Coordinates of C-alpha atoms and ligand atoms in Angstrom, one line a residue:
M1 CA 0.0 0.0 0.0
A2 CA 1.4 3.3 -1.1
K3 CA 1.7 5.7 1.9
A4 CA 1.9 9.5 1.9
L5 CA 4.2 11.6 4.1
R6 CA 3.3 15.1 5.4
V7 CA 6.2 17.5 6.0
Y8 CA 5.7 20.8 7.9
P9 CA 7.6 24.0 7.4
Q10 CA 10.6 23.9 9.7
T11 CA 10.5 26.8 12.2
T12 CA 13.4 25.6 14.4
P13 CA 17.0 24.7 13.5
L14 CA 17.9 21.1 12.8
R15 CA 20.3 20.0 15.5
G16 CA 21.9 16.8 16.7
T17 CA 24.1 13.8 15.8
I18 CA 22.7 10.8 13.9
T19 CA 23.9 7.7 12.1
V20 CA 22.4 6.8 8.7
P21 CA 22.0 3.2 7.4
G22 CA 24.8 1.3 5.6
D23 CA 25.9 2.0 2.1
K24 CA 23.6 0.6 -0.6
S25 CA 26.3 -0.1 -3.2
V26 CA 28.6 -1.8 -0.6
S27 CA 25.6 -3.8 0.7
H28 CA 24.8 -5.2 -2.7
R29 CA 28.4 -6.2 -3.3
A30 CA 28.9 -7.7 0.1
V31 CA 26.1 -10.2 -0.5
M32 CA 27.2 -11.0 -4.0
L33 CA 30.9 -11.4 -3.3
G34 CA 30.3 -13.0 0.1
S35 CA 28.2 -15.6 -1.6
L36 CA 31.0 -16.4 -4.1
A37 CA 33.7 -16.5 -1.4
T38 CA 35.0 -19.8 0.0
G39 CA 34.0 -19.7 3.7
T40 CA 31.8 -17.7 6.0
S41 CA 31.7 -13.9 5.6
I42 CA 30.6 -11.6 8.4
V43 CA 29.0 -8.3 7.3
R44 CA 28.0 -5.8 10.0
R45 CA 25.6 -2.8 9.6
W46 CA 24.3 -4.2 6.3
L47 CA 21.5 -2.2 4.7
P48 CA 18.1 -3.9 5.0
A49 CA 16.5 -1.7 2.3
G50 CA 14.3 -2.8 -0.6
D51 CA 17.1 -2.8 -3.2
P52 CA 19.8 -4.8 -1.3
V53 CA 17.2 -7.2 0.2
A54 CA 16.3 -8.1 -3.4
T55 CA 19.9 -9.1 -3.9
L56 CA 20.0 -11.1 -0.7
E57 CA 16.8 -13.0 -1.6
I58 CA 18.2 -13.8 -5.1
F59 CA 21.4 -15.3 -3.6
R60 CA 19.3 -17.4 -1.2
Q61 CA 17.4 -18.6 -4.2
L62 CA 20.8 -19.5 -5.8
G63 CA 21.4 -21.8 -2.9
V64 CA 23.5 -19.6 -0.5
S65 CA 22.7 -19.7 3.2
I66 CA 22.5 -16.2 4.6
Q67 CA 21.7 -15.7 8.3
V68 CA 20.6 -12.4 9.8
T69 CA 22.3 -12.5 13.2
I70 CA 21.4 -9.0 14.4
D71 CA 18.2 -7.6 13.1
S72 CA 17.0 -3.9 13.5
P73 CA 14.8 -2.0 11.0
T74 CA 17.8 0.0 9.7
S75 CA 20.7 -2.4 10.1
W76 CA 21.4 -6.2 9.8
D77 CA 24.4 -8.2 10.7
L78 CA 24.9 -11.1 8.2
E79 CA 26.6 -14.4 8.2
I80 CA 27.0 -15.5 4.6
E81 CA 28.0 -19.2 3.9
G82 CA 30.0 -18.6 0.7
V83 CA 29.6 -21.4 -1.8
G84 CA 32.8 -20.6 -3.8
L85 CA 33.0 -19.2 -7.3
H86 CA 31.4 -22.3 -8.9
G87 CA 29.0 -23.3 -6.1
L88 CA 25.8 -21.4 -7.0
Q89 CA 22.7 -23.6 -7.7
P90 CA 20.2 -23.0 -10.5
A91 CA 17.0 -21.3 -9.4
D92 CA 13.6 -22.6 -10.3
R93 CA 12.1 -19.2 -11.2
P94 CA 13.3 -15.9 -12.6
L95 CA 15.6 -13.9 -10.3
D96 CA 13.7 -10.7 -9.3
A97 CA 15.8 -7.6 -8.8
K98 CA 12.7 -5.6 -8.0
N99 CA 13.6 -1.9 -8.5
A100 CA 17.4 -2.4 -8.1
G101 CA 19.5 -1.5 -11.2
T102 CA 22.7 -2.3 -9.3
C103 CA 21.3 -5.8 -8.5
I104 CA 20.3 -6.8 -12.1
R105 CA 23.4 -5.3 -13.8
L106 CA 26.0 -6.8 -11.5
L107 CA 24.1 -10.0 -11.3
A108 CA 24.2 -10.3 -15.1
G109 CA 28.0 -10.4 -15.0
I110 CA 28.0 -13.2 -12.4
M111 CA 25.2 -15.2 -14.1
A112 CA 26.9 -15.0 -17.5
G113 CA 29.7 -17.0 -15.9
Q114 CA 27.6 -19.8 -14.6
R115 CA 27.2 -23.3 -16.1
F116 CA 23.4 -23.1 -15.8
P117 CA 20.8 -20.9 -17.4
S118 CA 19.0 -18.0 -15.6
V119 CA 16.4 -15.4 -16.2
L120 CA 16.9 -11.9 -14.6
D121 CA 13.9 -9.7 -14.2
G122 CA 12.6 -6.8 -12.1
S123 CA 9.8 -4.4 -11.5
R124 CA 7.9 -2.5 -14.1
Q125 CA 10.2 0.5 -13.4
L126 CA 13.3 -1.6 -13.8
R127 CA 12.0 -3.2 -17.1
Q128 CA 12.1 0.3 -18.6
R129 CA 15.8 0.9 -17.9
P130 CA 18.6 0.3 -20.5
M131 CA 20.4 -3.0 -20.3
T132 CA 22.3 -3.0 -23.6
R133 CA 25.1 -1.2 -21.8
I134 CA 25.8 -4.5 -20.1
T135 CA 24.4 -7.1 -22.5
K136 CA 26.6 -5.7 -25.4
P137 CA 30.0 -6.0 -23.6
L138 CA 29.0 -9.4 -22.1
Q139 CA 28.0 -10.7 -25.5
Q140 CA 31.5 -9.5 -26.8
M141 CA 32.9 -11.8 -24.1
G142 CA 30.9 -14.7 -25.5
A143 CA 27.8 -14.5 -23.3
V144 CA 24.5 -15.6 -24.8
I145 CA 21.8 -13.2 -23.6
D146 CA 18.3 -12.6 -24.9
S147 CA 16.5 -9.4 -23.9
Q148 CA 13.3 -7.6 -24.8
D149 CA 14.6 -4.8 -27.0
G150 CA 17.6 -4.3 -24.7
K151 CA 15.5 -4.3 -21.6
A152 CA 14.8 -6.9 -18.8
P153 CA 13.9 -9.7 -18.6
L154 CA 17.3 -11.0 -19.5
T155 CA 17.6 -14.7 -20.4
I156 CA 21.1 -16.0 -20.0
T157 CA 22.2 -19.3 -21.6
P158 CA 25.5 -20.9 -20.4
S159 CA 28.4 -20.2 -22.7
P160 CA 32.2 -19.8 -22.1
L161 CA 33.5 -16.3 -21.6
T162 CA 36.7 -14.9 -23.0
G163 CA 38.6 -11.9 -21.5
M164 CA 38.6 -8.6 -23.5
T165 CA 39.4 -4.9 -23.0
Y166 CA 36.3 -2.8 -23.1
E167 CA 36.3 0.9 -23.5
M168 CA 33.2 2.1 -21.6
P169 CA 31.1 4.7 -23.5
V170 CA 29.6 6.0 -20.2
A171 CA 31.2 6.3 -16.7
S172 CA 29.1 3.7 -14.9
A173 CA 30.1 1.7 -11.9
Q174 CA 27.3 -0.8 -12.7
V175 CA 28.7 -1.5 -16.1
K176 CA 32.3 -1.6 -14.9
S177 CA 31.4 -4.0 -12.1
C178 CA 29.3 -6.2 -14.3
I179 CA 32.3 -6.7 -16.7
L180 CA 34.8 -7.2 -13.8
L181 CA 32.5 -9.8 -12.2
A182 CA 32.2 -11.7 -15.5
G183 CA 36.0 -11.5 -15.7
L184 CA 36.1 -13.7 -12.6
Y185 CA 34.8 -16.4 -15.0
A186 CA 36.5 -15.5 -18.2
D187 CA 39.5 -17.0 -20.0
G188 CA 42.5 -14.7 -19.5
E189 CA 42.5 -11.0 -18.6
T190 CA 39.4 -8.8 -18.7
A191 CA 39.8 -5.0 -18.6
V192 CA 37.7 -2.0 -18.6
I193 CA 38.7 1.6 -19.5
Q194 CA 36.5 4.1 -17.7
P195 CA 35.9 7.6 -19.1
G196 CA 35.3 9.0 -15.6
E197 CA 36.0 7.9 -12.1
A198 CA 32.9 5.8 -11.2
R199 CA 32.6 4.4 -7.7
D200 CA 35.2 1.7 -7.0
H201 CA 33.6 -0.5 -4.3
T202 CA 33.7 -3.6 -6.5
E203 CA 37.5 -3.2 -7.1
R204 CA 38.2 -2.5 -3.4
M205 CA 36.1 -5.4 -2.1
L206 CA 37.6 -7.9 -4.7
Q207 CA 41.1 -6.8 -3.8
A208 CA 40.3 -7.3 -0.1
M209 CA 39.2 -10.8 -0.9
G210 CA 42.4 -11.7 -2.7
A211 CA 41.2 -11.3 -6.3
D212 CA 43.8 -10.3 -9.0
V213 CA 42.5 -6.8 -9.7
Q214 CA 44.9 -4.1 -11.0
Q215 CA 44.3 -0.5 -11.8
V216 CA 46.7 1.6 -14.0
G217 CA 45.2 5.0 -14.7
S218 CA 41.7 4.6 -16.1
R219 CA 42.3 0.9 -17.0
I220 CA 41.1 -1.7 -14.5
S221 CA 41.8 -5.4 -15.1
I222 CA 41.0 -8.7 -13.5
R223 CA 42.2 -12.3 -14.0
P224 CA 40.4 -15.3 -12.7
V225 CA 41.5 -16.8 -9.4
Q226 CA 40.8 -20.2 -7.7
Q227 CA 38.9 -18.7 -4.8
L228 CA 37.9 -15.5 -3.0
N229 CA 38.6 -15.1 0.7
P230 CA 35.6 -14.4 2.9
L231 CA 34.8 -10.9 4.1
D232 CA 34.8 -9.6 7.7
M233 CA 33.6 -6.0 7.5
T234 CA 31.3 -3.3 8.7
V235 CA 29.4 -1.4 6.0
P236 CA 30.1 2.4 6.2
A237 CA 27.1 4.8 6.5
D238 CA 25.8 5.7 3.0
I239 CA 26.9 9.2 2.0
S240 CA 24.0 9.1 -0.6
S241 CA 21.6 8.8 2.4
A242 CA 23.5 11.3 4.5
A243 CA 23.1 13.8 1.7
F244 CA 19.4 14.4 2.6
P245 CA 20.0 15.5 6.2
L246 CA 23.2 17.3 5.1
V247 CA 21.3 19.5 2.6
A248 CA 18.4 19.9 5.0
A249 CA 20.8 21.4 7.6
A250 CA 22.5 23.6 4.9
I251 CA 19.1 25.2 4.0
V252 CA 17.2 25.4 7.4
P253 CA 18.5 28.5 9.2
H254 CA 20.8 28.0 12.2
S255 CA 21.0 24.3 11.8
D256 CA 24.1 22.3 12.8
I257 CA 24.2 18.5 12.5
T258 CA 26.6 15.6 12.5
I259 CA 26.4 12.3 10.6
E260 CA 28.6 9.6 12.3
N261 CA 30.9 7.2 10.5
C262 CA 29.9 8.4 7.1
G263 CA 31.5 6.7 4.1
L264 CA 33.9 9.2 2.4
N265 CA 35.3 7.1 -0.5
E266 CA 36.5 9.8 -2.9
T267 CA 34.5 8.3 -5.8
R268 CA 31.4 9.2 -3.8
T269 CA 32.1 12.6 -2.2
G270 CA 31.0 14.7 -5.2
I271 CA 28.0 16.0 -3.3
L272 CA 30.3 17.5 -0.6
D273 CA 32.5 19.2 -3.3
M274 CA 29.4 20.5 -5.1
L275 CA 27.9 21.9 -1.9
K276 CA 31.3 23.4 -0.9
T277 CA 31.5 25.2 -4.3
M278 CA 28.1 26.7 -3.3
G279 CA 29.5 27.9 0.0
A280 CA 28.4 25.1 2.4
E281 CA 30.6 24.6 5.5
F282 CA 31.6 21.1 6.5
S283 CA 33.9 19.7 9.1
V284 CA 35.3 16.2 9.3
K285 CA 36.3 14.4 12.5
R286 CA 37.4 10.9 13.7
P287 CA 38.7 9.6 10.4
A288 CA 38.7 5.8 10.3
S289 CA 38.3 3.0 7.8
T290 CA 36.0 0.0 7.5
G291 CA 36.1 -2.8 4.9
G292 CA 38.7 -0.9 2.9
E293 CA 36.5 2.2 2.8
P294 CA 37.3 5.5 4.5
T295 CA 34.8 7.0 7.0
A296 CA 34.6 10.0 9.3
D297 CA 32.1 12.0 11.3
L298 CA 30.8 14.7 9.0
S299 CA 29.3 18.0 10.4
I300 CA 27.6 20.7 8.5
R301 CA 26.0 24.0 9.6
F302 CA 23.6 26.3 7.8
S303 CA 25.2 28.9 5.6
E304 CA 23.9 31.3 2.9
M305 CA 24.7 29.5 -0.3
H306 CA 25.3 30.9 -3.8
S307 CA 24.6 29.0 -7.0
A308 CA 27.3 27.4 -9.1
D309 CA 27.8 25.8 -12.5
I310 CA 28.3 22.1 -11.9
G311 CA 29.7 19.8 -14.6
G312 CA 32.7 17.6 -15.5
P313 CA 34.3 14.9 -13.5
V314 CA 32.4 15.7 -10.3
V315 CA 29.2 14.6 -11.8
V316 CA 29.8 10.8 -11.7
R317 CA 31.2 11.2 -8.1
G318 CA 27.8 12.5 -7.0
I319 CA 25.5 11.0 -9.7
D320 CA 22.8 9.9 -7.2
E321 CA 22.7 13.3 -5.4
F322 CA 21.4 15.6 -8.1
P323 CA 17.7 15.5 -6.9
I324 CA 18.8 16.7 -3.5
L325 CA 21.4 19.1 -5.0
T326 CA 18.6 20.7 -7.0
V327 CA 16.7 21.4 -3.8
A328 CA 19.9 23.1 -2.4
M329 CA 20.3 25.1 -5.7
S330 CA 16.7 26.3 -5.3
Q331 CA 17.7 28.0 -2.0
A332 CA 21.0 29.4 -3.3
A333 CA 21.4 32.9 -4.6
G334 CA 21.9 33.4 -8.4
V335 CA 21.7 31.3 -11.5
G336 CA 23.1 27.8 -11.2
S337 CA 23.4 25.0 -13.7
V338 CA 24.1 21.3 -14.1
S339 CA 25.7 19.8 -17.3
D340 CA 27.3 16.5 -18.4
A341 CA 24.6 14.7 -16.5
A342 CA 22.6 13.0 -19.3
E343 CA 22.8 9.8 -17.2
L344 CA 20.2 11.3 -14.8
R345 CA 17.6 10.6 -17.5
V346 CA 18.0 6.8 -17.2
K347 CA 18.0 6.4 -13.4
E348 CA 15.0 5.0 -11.5
V349 CA 13.0 7.7 -13.4
D350 CA 14.1 10.6 -15.6
R351 CA 15.7 12.5 -12.8
I352 CA 15.7 15.8 -14.7
G353 CA 12.3 15.7 -16.3
V354 CA 10.3 14.1 -13.4
L355 CA 12.1 16.3 -10.8
A356 CA 11.4 19.4 -12.8
G357 CA 7.7 18.4 -13.0
E358 CA 7.3 17.8 -9.3
L359 CA 9.4 20.8 -8.1
S360 CA 7.4 23.1 -10.4
K361 CA 4.4 22.3 -8.2
M362 CA 6.3 24.0 -5.4
G363 CA 7.3 27.0 -7.5
V364 CA 10.7 25.9 -8.9
V365 CA 11.4 26.8 -12.6
M366 CA 14.0 24.5 -14.1
D367 CA 15.2 25.2 -17.6
Q368 CA 16.0 21.7 -19.0
R369 CA 18.6 20.6 -21.4
P370 CA 19.3 17.0 -22.5
D371 CA 22.3 16.7 -20.1
G372 CA 21.2 19.0 -17.3
F373 CA 19.3 22.2 -16.4
S374 CA 19.7 25.6 -15.0
L375 CA 17.6 27.4 -12.3
E376 CA 17.7 30.7 -10.5
G377 CA 17.4 30.9 -6.7
P378 CA 16.6 31.6 -4.1
I379 CA 13.0 30.4 -4.7
H380 CA 10.1 30.9 -2.3
L381 CA 8.8 27.3 -2.2
R382 CA 5.1 26.7 -1.9
G383 CA 3.7 23.7 0.0
N384 CA 1.8 21.4 -2.3
T385 CA 1.0 17.7 -2.9
V386 CA 3.8 16.1 -4.9
D387 CA 4.6 12.6 -6.0
S388 CA 7.8 10.4 -5.6
H389 CA 7.1 8.5 -8.9
D390 CA 8.2 5.5 -6.9
D391 CA 11.8 6.9 -6.9
H392 CA 13.3 6.9 -3.4
R393 CA 15.7 9.7 -3.9
L394 CA 13.1 11.9 -5.6
G395 CA 10.7 11.3 -2.7
M396 CA 13.3 12.2 0.0
S397 CA 14.4 15.3 -2.0
L398 CA 10.8 16.5 -2.1
A399 CA 10.5 15.9 1.7
I400 CA 13.6 18.1 2.3
A401 CA 12.2 20.8 0.0
G402 CA 9.0 20.7 2.1
L403 CA 11.0 21.8 5.2
V404 CA 11.6 25.2 3.6
A405 CA 8.2 25.6 2.0
D406 CA 5.7 28.1 3.2
S407 CA 3.0 25.5 4.1
P408 CA 2.8 21.7 4.6
T409 CA 3.9 19.5 1.7
I410 CA 2.4 16.0 1.1
I411 CA 4.6 13.5 -0.7
T412 CA 2.5 10.6 -2.2
E413 CA 4.0 7.1 -2.9
A414 CA 6.5 8.0 -0.2
N415 CA 7.2 4.5 1.2
C416 CA 9.7 3.9 -1.7
M417 CA 12.1 6.0 0.5
A418 CA 12.9 2.7 2.2
D419 CA 14.4 1.3 -1.1
S420 CA 17.6 3.0 0.1
F421 CA 17.0 4.7 3.4
P422 CA 14.9 2.8 5.9
G423 CA 14.3 5.1 8.9
F424 CA 14.6 8.3 6.8
V425 CA 11.6 9.9 8.6
E426 CA 12.8 8.8 12.1
A427 CA 16.4 10.1 11.3
M428 CA 15.0 13.5 10.3
Q429 CA 12.7 13.6 13.3
A430 CA 15.7 12.9 15.5
L431 CA 17.2 16.2 14.2
G432 CA 14.0 18.0 15.0
A433 CA 12.2 17.9 11.6
R434 CA 8.4 17.7 11.6
M435 CA 7.2 14.9 9.3
E436 CA 4.4 12.4 9.7
W437 CA 3.1 9.4 7.8
L438 CA -0.5 9.6 6.6
E439 CA -2.4 6.3 6.2
Ligands
LIG1 C1 25.7 2.2 -8.5 C2 26.1 2.9 -9.6 C3 25.5 4.1 -10.1 C4 24.4 4.7 -9.2 C5 23.6 3.6 -8.5 C6 24.5 2.6 -7.7 C7 26.4 1.1 -8.0 O1 24.8 3.7 -11.3 O2 23.6 5.6 -9.8 O3 22.7 4.2 -7.6 O4 26.2 0.6 -6.9 O5 27.3 0.6 -8.8 P1 25.5 3.8 -12.8 O6 26.5 2.8 -12.8 O7 24.4 3.4 -13.7 O8 26.0 5.2 -12.9

């Protein structure tokens, strides 16, 4: 049942220290690679959100025993009995990635290497997203994959894979990871050349597990190994989730908040750089690392922001944060723009067109281009009823916009927020935000 969320204009500063749930990208990969390891992996603070749970259920279907040893609504500890690189069992029905693009695209790389057939499918939303970006390179490696006009469902027939060097046309961590995972099963070396620095969690995790992964400049290569060692790791807090309270504190006057143990992998910190360019003030304390990923406590306080022109290499480092960045831009002074971000059009929804449509209901005028948009702030936001379009990040961005609107905002289809950030509303409430679920 779709639920709606009501957000009230925020009349007091946001204050306090919170943790946000574990990183979604790392959580997907921990289940996939833990399943392929030889031995038992321990993964703490794993993210029990809609997207990674789809991955977990698929690996159970493929014969992997995964126990949840500590279970809270926002964090699970997992014990994964890895079956080894060649120990997955055929499933008796299609593998359902639900709404998760990362799940289906990385899984395709693994399933292309198996000696049994499989069908990979997902929700209506996922069935509309482009898959040729992975099926084409996998087919070049020798995979046999049938699709519906380049979209899911994907039917994979067993076939031997041969290593190759693939020059990626778009900077995408999902494509890079898919090919590297297929490379675990290919004959010889498999390499990708990336046009931009997409998130590198797959490479880091594979290296930590003893895989033969090398990076020289923009070229990343992998050679098959006999086995992967199990993981023993804590998942860092997801900077993509942290981005919502961070922007909220940047735009609600006199706010000052801290996010504990936030993942600060440089391939993910684009949002911090973009907000800094706009005048936001951060401080970083208690640097540490977990599972090969850097973390720290990250604080931000309200500041008067000015707009900026955002484009180039920072875009891929903050690709998921453009909906919430747009909300920040709407409150910053002057004309700001985003370019080099055509990928936003093929995310969960068209994150330029759909965002422009929903934010226009609150008074935001976005001048769209194929690869971005421009807008002039600061904009006096009007409370209204807006819809998430079943896109978690769009829903949470609209909720944060509601905090600085002049009257209450209702976000319909808001429960999709739990696809990446279970406990979003509770986390915001802990900082003093006024939000409530409507039945
Ligand atoms: C992800 C990669 C990105 C990102 C997605 C998660 C990943 O997608 O948008 O939310 O975990 O590899 P693309 O690879 O399509 O850019």
